[in-house]
Short mmCIF file of C-alpha atoms in Angstrom, two decimals:
data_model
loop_
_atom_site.label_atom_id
_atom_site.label_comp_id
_atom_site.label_asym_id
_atom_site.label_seq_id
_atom_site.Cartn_x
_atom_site.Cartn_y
_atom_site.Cartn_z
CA UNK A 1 12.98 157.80 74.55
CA UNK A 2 8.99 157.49 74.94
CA UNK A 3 7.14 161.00 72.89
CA UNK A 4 5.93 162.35 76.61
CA UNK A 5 9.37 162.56 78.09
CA UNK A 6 10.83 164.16 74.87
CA UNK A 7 7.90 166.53 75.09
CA UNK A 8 8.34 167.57 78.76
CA UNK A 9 12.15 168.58 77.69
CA UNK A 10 10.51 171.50 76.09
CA UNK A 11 10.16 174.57 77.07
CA UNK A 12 7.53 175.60 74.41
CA UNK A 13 4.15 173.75 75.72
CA UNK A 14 2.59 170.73 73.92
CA UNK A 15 -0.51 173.02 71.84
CA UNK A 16 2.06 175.19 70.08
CA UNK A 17 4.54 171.76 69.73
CA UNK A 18 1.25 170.69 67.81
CA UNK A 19 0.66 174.09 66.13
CA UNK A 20 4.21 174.52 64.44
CA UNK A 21 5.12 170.85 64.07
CA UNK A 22 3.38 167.89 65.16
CA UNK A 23 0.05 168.51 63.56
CA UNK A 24 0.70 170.43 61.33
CA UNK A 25 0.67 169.53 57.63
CA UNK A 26 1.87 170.39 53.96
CA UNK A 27 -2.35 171.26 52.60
CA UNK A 28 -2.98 170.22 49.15
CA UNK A 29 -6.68 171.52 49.58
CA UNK A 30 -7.87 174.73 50.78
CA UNK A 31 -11.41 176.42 51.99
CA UNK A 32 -12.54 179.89 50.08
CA UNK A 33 -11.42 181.54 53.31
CA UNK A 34 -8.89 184.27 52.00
CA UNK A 35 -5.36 185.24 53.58
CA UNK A 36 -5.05 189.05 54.33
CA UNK A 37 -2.45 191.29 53.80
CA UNK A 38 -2.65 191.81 57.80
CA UNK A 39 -1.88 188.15 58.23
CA UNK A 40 0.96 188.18 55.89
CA UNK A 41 2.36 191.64 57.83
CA UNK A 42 2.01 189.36 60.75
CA UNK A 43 3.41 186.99 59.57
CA UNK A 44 6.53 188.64 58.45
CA UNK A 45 6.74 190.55 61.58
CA UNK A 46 7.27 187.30 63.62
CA UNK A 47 9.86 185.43 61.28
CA UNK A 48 11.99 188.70 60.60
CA UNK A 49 13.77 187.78 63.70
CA UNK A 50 15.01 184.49 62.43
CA UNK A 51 18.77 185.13 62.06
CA UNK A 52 20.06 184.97 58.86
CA UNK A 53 24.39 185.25 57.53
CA UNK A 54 25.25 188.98 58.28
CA UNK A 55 21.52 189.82 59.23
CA UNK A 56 21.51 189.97 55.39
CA UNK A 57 17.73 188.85 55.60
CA UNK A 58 17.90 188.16 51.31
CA UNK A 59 14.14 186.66 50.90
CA UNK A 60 11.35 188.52 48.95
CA UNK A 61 8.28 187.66 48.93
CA UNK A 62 5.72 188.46 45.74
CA UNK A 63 2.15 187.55 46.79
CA UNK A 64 0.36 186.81 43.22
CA UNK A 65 -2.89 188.12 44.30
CA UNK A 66 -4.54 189.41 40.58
CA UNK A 67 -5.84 186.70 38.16
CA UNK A 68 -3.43 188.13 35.84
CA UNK A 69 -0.23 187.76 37.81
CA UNK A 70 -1.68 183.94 38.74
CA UNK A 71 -2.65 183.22 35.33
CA UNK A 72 1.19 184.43 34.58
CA UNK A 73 2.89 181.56 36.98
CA UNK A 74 0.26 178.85 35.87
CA UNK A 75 2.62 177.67 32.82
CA UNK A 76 5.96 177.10 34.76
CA UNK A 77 3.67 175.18 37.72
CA UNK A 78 4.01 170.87 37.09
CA UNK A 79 0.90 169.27 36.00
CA UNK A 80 0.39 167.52 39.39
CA UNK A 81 0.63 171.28 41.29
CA UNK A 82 -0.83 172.86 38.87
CA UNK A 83 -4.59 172.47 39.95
CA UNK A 84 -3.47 173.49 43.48
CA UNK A 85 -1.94 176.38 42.43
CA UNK A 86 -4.79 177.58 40.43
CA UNK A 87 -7.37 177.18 43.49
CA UNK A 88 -5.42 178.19 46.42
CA UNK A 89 -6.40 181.27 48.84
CA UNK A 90 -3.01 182.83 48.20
CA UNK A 91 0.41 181.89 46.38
CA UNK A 92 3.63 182.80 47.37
CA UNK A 93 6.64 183.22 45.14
CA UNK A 94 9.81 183.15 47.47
CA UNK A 95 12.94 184.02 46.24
CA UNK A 96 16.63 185.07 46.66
CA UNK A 97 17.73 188.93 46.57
CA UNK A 98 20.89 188.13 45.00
CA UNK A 99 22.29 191.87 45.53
CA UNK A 100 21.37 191.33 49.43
CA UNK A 101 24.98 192.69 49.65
CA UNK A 102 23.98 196.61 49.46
CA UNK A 103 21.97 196.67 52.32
CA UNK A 104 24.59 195.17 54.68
CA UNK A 105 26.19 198.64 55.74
CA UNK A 106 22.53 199.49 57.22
CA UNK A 107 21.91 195.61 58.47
CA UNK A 108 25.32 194.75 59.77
CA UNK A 109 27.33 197.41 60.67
CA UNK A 110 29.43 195.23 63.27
CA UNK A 111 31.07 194.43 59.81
CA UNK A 112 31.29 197.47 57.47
CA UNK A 113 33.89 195.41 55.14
CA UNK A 114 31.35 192.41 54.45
CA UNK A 115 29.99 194.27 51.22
CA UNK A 116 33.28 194.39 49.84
CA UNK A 117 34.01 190.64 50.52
CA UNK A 118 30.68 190.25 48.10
CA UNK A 119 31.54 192.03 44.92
CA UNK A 120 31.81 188.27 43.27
CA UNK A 121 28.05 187.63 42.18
CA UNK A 122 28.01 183.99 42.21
CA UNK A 123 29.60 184.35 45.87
CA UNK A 124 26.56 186.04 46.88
CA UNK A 125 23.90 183.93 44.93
CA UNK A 126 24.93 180.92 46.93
CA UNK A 127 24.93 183.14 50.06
CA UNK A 128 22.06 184.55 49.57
CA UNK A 129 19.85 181.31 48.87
CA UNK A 130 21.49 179.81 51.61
CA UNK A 131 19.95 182.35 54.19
CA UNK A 132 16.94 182.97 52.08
CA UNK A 133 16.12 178.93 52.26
CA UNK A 134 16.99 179.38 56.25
CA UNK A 135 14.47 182.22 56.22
CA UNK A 136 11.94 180.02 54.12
CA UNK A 137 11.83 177.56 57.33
CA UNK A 138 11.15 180.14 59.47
CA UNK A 139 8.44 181.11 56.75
CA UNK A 140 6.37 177.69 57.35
CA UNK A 141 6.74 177.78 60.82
CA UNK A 142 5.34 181.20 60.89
CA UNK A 143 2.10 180.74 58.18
CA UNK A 144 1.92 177.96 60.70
CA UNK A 145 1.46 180.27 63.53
CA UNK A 146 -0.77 182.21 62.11
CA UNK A 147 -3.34 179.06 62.20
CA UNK A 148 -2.47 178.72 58.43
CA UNK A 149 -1.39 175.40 56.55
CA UNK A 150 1.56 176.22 54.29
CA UNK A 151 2.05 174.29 50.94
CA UNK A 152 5.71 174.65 49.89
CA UNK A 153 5.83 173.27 46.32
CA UNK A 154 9.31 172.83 44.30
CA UNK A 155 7.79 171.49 41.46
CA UNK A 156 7.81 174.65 39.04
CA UNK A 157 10.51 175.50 36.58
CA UNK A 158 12.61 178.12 38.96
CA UNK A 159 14.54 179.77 36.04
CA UNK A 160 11.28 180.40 33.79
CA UNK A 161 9.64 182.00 37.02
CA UNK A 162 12.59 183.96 37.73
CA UNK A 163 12.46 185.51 34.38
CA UNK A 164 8.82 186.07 34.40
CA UNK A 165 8.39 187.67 37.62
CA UNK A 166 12.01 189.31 38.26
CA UNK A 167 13.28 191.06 34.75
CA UNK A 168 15.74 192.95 37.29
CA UNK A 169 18.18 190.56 37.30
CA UNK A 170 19.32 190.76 40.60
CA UNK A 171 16.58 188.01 42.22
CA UNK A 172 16.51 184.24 41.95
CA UNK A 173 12.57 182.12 42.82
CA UNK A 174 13.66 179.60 45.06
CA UNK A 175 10.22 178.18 45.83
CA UNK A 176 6.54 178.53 45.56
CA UNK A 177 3.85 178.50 48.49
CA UNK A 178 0.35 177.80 48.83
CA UNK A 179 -0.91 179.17 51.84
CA UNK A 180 -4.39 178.95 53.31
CA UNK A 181 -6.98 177.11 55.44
CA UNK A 182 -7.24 173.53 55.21
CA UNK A 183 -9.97 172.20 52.96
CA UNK A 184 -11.23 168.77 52.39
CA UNK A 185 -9.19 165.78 52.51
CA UNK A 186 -6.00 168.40 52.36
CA UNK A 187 -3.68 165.89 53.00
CA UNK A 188 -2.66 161.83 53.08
CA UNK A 189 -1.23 159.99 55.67
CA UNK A 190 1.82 161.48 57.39
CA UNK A 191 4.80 160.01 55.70
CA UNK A 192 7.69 158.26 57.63
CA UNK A 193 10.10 160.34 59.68
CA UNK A 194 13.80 159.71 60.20
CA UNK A 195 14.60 158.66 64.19
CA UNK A 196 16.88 161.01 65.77
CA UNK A 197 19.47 157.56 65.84
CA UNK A 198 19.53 158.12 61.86
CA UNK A 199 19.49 161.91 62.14
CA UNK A 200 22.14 162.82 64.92
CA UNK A 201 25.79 160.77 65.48
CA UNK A 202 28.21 161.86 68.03
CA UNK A 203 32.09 162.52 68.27
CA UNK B 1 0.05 197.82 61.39
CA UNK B 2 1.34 198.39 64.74
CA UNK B 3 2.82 195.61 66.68
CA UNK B 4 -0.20 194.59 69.22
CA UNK B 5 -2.11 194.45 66.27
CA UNK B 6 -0.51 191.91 64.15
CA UNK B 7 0.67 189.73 67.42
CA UNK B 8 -3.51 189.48 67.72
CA UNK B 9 -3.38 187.71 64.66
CA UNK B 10 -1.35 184.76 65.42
CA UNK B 11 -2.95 181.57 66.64
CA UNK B 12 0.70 181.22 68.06
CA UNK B 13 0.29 182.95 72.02
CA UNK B 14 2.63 185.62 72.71
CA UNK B 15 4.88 183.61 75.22
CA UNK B 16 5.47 181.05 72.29
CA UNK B 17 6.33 184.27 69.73
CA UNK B 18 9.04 185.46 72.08
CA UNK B 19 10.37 182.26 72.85
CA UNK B 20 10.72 181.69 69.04
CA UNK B 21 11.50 184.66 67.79
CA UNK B 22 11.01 188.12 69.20
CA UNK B 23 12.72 187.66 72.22
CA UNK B 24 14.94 184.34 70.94
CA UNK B 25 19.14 185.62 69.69
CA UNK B 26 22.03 184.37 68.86
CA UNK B 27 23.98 183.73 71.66
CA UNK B 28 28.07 184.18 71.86
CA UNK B 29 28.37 183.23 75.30
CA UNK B 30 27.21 180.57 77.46
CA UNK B 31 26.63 178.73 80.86
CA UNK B 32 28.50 175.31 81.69
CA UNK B 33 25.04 173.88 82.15
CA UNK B 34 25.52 171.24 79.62
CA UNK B 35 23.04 170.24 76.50
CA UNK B 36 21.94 166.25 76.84
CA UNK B 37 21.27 164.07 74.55
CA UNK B 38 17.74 163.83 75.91
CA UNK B 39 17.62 167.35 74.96
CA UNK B 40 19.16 167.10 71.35
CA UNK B 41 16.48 164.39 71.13
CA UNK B 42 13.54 165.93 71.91
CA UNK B 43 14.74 168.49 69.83
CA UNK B 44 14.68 166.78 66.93
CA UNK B 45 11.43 164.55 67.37
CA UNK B 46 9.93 168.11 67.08
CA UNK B 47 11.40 169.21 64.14
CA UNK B 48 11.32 166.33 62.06
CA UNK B 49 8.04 166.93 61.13
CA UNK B 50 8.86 169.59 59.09
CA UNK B 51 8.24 169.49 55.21
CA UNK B 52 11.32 168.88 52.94
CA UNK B 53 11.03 168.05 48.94
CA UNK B 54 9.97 164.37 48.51
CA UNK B 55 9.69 164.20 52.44
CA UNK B 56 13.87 163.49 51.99
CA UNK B 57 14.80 164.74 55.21
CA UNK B 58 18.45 165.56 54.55
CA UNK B 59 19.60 166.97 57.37
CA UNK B 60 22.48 164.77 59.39
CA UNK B 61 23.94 166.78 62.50
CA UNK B 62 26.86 165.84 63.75
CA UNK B 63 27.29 166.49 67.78
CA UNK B 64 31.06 167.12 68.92
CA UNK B 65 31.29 165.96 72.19
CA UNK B 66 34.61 164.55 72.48
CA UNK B 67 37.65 167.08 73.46
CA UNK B 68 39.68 165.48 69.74
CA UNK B 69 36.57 166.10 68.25
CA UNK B 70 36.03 169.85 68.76
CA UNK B 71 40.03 170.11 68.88
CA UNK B 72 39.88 168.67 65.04
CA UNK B 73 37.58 171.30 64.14
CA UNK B 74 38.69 174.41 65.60
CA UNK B 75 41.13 174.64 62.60
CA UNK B 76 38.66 174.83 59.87
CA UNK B 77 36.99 177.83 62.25
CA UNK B 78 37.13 181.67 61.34
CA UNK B 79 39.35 183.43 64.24
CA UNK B 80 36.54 185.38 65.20
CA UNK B 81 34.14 182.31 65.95
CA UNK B 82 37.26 180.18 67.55
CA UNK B 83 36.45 181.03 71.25
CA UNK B 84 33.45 180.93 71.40
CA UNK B 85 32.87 177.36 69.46
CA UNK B 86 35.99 175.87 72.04
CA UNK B 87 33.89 177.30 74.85
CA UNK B 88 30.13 175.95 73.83
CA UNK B 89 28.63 173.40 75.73
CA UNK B 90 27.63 171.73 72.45
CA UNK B 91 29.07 172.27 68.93
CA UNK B 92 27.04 170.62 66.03
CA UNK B 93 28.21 170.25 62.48
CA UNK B 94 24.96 170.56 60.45
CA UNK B 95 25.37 168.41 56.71
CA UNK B 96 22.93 167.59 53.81
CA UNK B 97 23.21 163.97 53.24
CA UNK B 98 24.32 164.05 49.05
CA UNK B 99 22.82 160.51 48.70
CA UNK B 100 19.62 160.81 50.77
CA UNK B 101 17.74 159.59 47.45
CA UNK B 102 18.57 155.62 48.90
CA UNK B 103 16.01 156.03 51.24
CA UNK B 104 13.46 157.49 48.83
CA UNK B 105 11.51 154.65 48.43
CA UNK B 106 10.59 154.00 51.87
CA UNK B 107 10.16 157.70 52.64
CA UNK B 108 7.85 158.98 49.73
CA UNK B 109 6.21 155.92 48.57
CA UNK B 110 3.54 158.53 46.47
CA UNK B 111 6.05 158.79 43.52
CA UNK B 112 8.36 155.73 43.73
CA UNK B 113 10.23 156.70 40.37
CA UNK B 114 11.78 159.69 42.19
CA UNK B 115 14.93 158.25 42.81
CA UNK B 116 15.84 157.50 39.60
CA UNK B 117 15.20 161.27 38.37
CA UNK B 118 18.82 161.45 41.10
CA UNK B 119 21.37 160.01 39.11
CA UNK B 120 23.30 163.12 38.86
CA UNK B 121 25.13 164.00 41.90
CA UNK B 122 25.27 167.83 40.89
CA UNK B 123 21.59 167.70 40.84
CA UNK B 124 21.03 165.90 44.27
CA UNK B 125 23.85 168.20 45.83
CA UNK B 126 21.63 170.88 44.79
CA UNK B 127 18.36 169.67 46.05
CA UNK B 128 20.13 167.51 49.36
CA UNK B 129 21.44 171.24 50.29
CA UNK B 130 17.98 173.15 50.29
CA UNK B 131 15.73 171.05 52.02
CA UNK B 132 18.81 170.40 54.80
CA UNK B 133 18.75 174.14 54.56
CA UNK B 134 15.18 174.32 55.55
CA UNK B 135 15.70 171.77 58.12
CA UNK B 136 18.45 173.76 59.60
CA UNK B 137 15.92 176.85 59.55
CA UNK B 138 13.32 174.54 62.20
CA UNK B 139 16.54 173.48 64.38
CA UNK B 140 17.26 176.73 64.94
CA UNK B 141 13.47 177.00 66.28
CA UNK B 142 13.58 173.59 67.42
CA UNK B 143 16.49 174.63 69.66
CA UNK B 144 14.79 177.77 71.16
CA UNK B 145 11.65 175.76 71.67
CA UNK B 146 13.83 173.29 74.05
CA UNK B 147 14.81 176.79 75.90
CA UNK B 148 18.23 177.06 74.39
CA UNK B 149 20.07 179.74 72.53
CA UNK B 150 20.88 178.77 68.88
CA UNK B 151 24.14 179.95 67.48
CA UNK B 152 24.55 179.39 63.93
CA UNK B 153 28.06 180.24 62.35
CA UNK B 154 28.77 180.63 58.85
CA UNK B 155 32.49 181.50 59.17
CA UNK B 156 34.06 178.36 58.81
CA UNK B 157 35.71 176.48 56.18
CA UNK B 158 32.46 173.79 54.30
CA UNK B 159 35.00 172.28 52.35
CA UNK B 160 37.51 171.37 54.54
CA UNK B 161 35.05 170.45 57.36
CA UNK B 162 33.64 167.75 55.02
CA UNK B 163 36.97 166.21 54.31
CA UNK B 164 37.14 166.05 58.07
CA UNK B 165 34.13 164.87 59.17
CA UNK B 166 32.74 163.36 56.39
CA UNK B 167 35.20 160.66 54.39
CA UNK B 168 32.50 158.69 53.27
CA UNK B 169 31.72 161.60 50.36
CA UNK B 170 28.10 161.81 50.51
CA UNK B 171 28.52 164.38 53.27
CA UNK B 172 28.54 168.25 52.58
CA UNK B 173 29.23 170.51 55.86
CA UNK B 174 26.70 173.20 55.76
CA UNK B 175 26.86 175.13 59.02
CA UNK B 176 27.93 174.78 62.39
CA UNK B 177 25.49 175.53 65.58
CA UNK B 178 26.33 176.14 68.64
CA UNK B 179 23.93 175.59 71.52
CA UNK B 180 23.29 176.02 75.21
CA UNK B 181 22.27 178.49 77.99
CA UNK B 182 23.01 182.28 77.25
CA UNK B 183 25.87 183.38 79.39
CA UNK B 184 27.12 186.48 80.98
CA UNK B 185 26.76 189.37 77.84
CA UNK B 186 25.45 186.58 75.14
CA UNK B 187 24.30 189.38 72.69
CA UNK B 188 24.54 192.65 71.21
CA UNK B 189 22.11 195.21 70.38
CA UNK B 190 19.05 193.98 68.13
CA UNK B 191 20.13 194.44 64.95
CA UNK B 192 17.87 195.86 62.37
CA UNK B 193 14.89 194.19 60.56
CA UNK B 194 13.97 194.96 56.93
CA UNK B 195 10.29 195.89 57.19
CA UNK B 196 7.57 193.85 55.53
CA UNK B 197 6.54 196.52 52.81
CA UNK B 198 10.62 195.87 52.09
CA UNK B 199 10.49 191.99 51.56
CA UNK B 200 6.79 191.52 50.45
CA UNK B 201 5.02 192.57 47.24
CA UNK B 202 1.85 191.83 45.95
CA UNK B 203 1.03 191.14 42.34
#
């Protein structure tokens, strides 16, 4: 199938097909332009309505906006992210409420009993990265939509973060994000994409 | 921040938001208008431009098209989602690919010694279910940006879906979707959204 017809099954028209997905790119360089907290409210306010198992909704989201609390994730960053890290507009720790479960009477009340099925915590860790990762997606798509490039960077040491950042116990960093506008040479050339014949069989 | 407000600050235009998100559900019911292949095409040759670790893309969805093939899967389906998956126009089994580091080379040439960090299966289990995770988070926008209603089910059985489906072993059965044109009473109430001064902090 030729890119135009694929792109006429859309609904959504061809400048937000370019927005969210076909130009956009992973930024490894960013301008001085900051990211407001209105963006990031705007941001949320979008994606919230991404569904999620139960409507559990388990990501948090810990903008390190102090020198401090940056100078704080700098050690468990790799070598290659760390410079990135260091100079980006805003970073993003995203991670997993793992005790998702004691919202659910409030968030899914079709199913008053789900809380109970979740009293088994490494039950709920998996189920709540699962939806948190889901909700992640939805997260680039929407810093996309704000006219933001989104950096999503699993090169850090998750554990060490976790500890640093979330003594509670009860949440697990799943991923760190760059977010900003694009700088100077912020990216390389796009890297190959699967074909939908290596992506999608049928029964 | 009240709603007008923060929509102002997307680049994304309103009719795009709604589409996406705000105005996009799960569906339970559906039409018989059927989903094409076209359709699950163009689909896709959206969303594969979204970023996964190493650009590893390990999303594989499997379409059920064939009466045996939905009829083999019903079994492995929670009671309460049996209906409604036999009555879909289109039932996909969504599944990381375990051994997606064979195709490293060729799709992240930047740091050719990646696939040898993948030796241990627990360890690209791990990483082959995230990023299929955040793939499965753009299908489900992908989908609603083609004009369908996404319907992603959790209650199923992964295990025995991938002994199904998936002999070869390098398979693992992460969710299924069902897709096509809202039908008559496709949706409850909105449930509720966790606020953003709920989900995001600031350091």
């Amino acid at each position: 199938m030729s890119a135009p017809a694929a792109t006429d099954l859309l609904a959504l028209d061809r400048a937000a097909q370019d927005l969210l997905f076909r130009a956009a790119r992973t930024a490894n360089t960013f301008t001085d332009e900051p990211v407001t907290d209105a963006q990031v409210a705007a941001i949320h306010d979008l994606i919230r309505y991404g569904p999620t198992a139960w409507n559990a909704q388990p990501l948090r989201v810990l903008l390190l906006r102090s020198a401090e609390a940056r100078a704080r994730l700098l050690p468990y960053v790799s070598r290659r992210n760390r410079p990135k890290t260091a100079n980006a507009p805003l970073v993003a720790v995203l991670a997993a409420d793992v005790d998702f479960h004691e919202r659910l009477p409030e968030l899914y009340p079709p199913q008053p009993q789900a809380r109970a099925w979740l009293t088994d915590r490494a039950v709920r860790a998996e189920q709540a990265r699962f939806s948190a990762t889901l909700q992640i997606g939805y997260l680039v798509v929407g810093v996309r939509a704000a006219g933001l490039a989104a950096g999503p960077m699993a090169g850090f040491d998750p554990a060490g973060v976790t500890r640093e950042f979330f003594p509670d116990g009860r949440h697990e960093a799943l991923l760190l994000m760059i977010i900003g506008h694009p700088g100077l040479d912020a990216w390389q050339e796009r890297l190959p994409r699967l074909s939908t014949a290596e992506v999608v069989q049928t029964l």
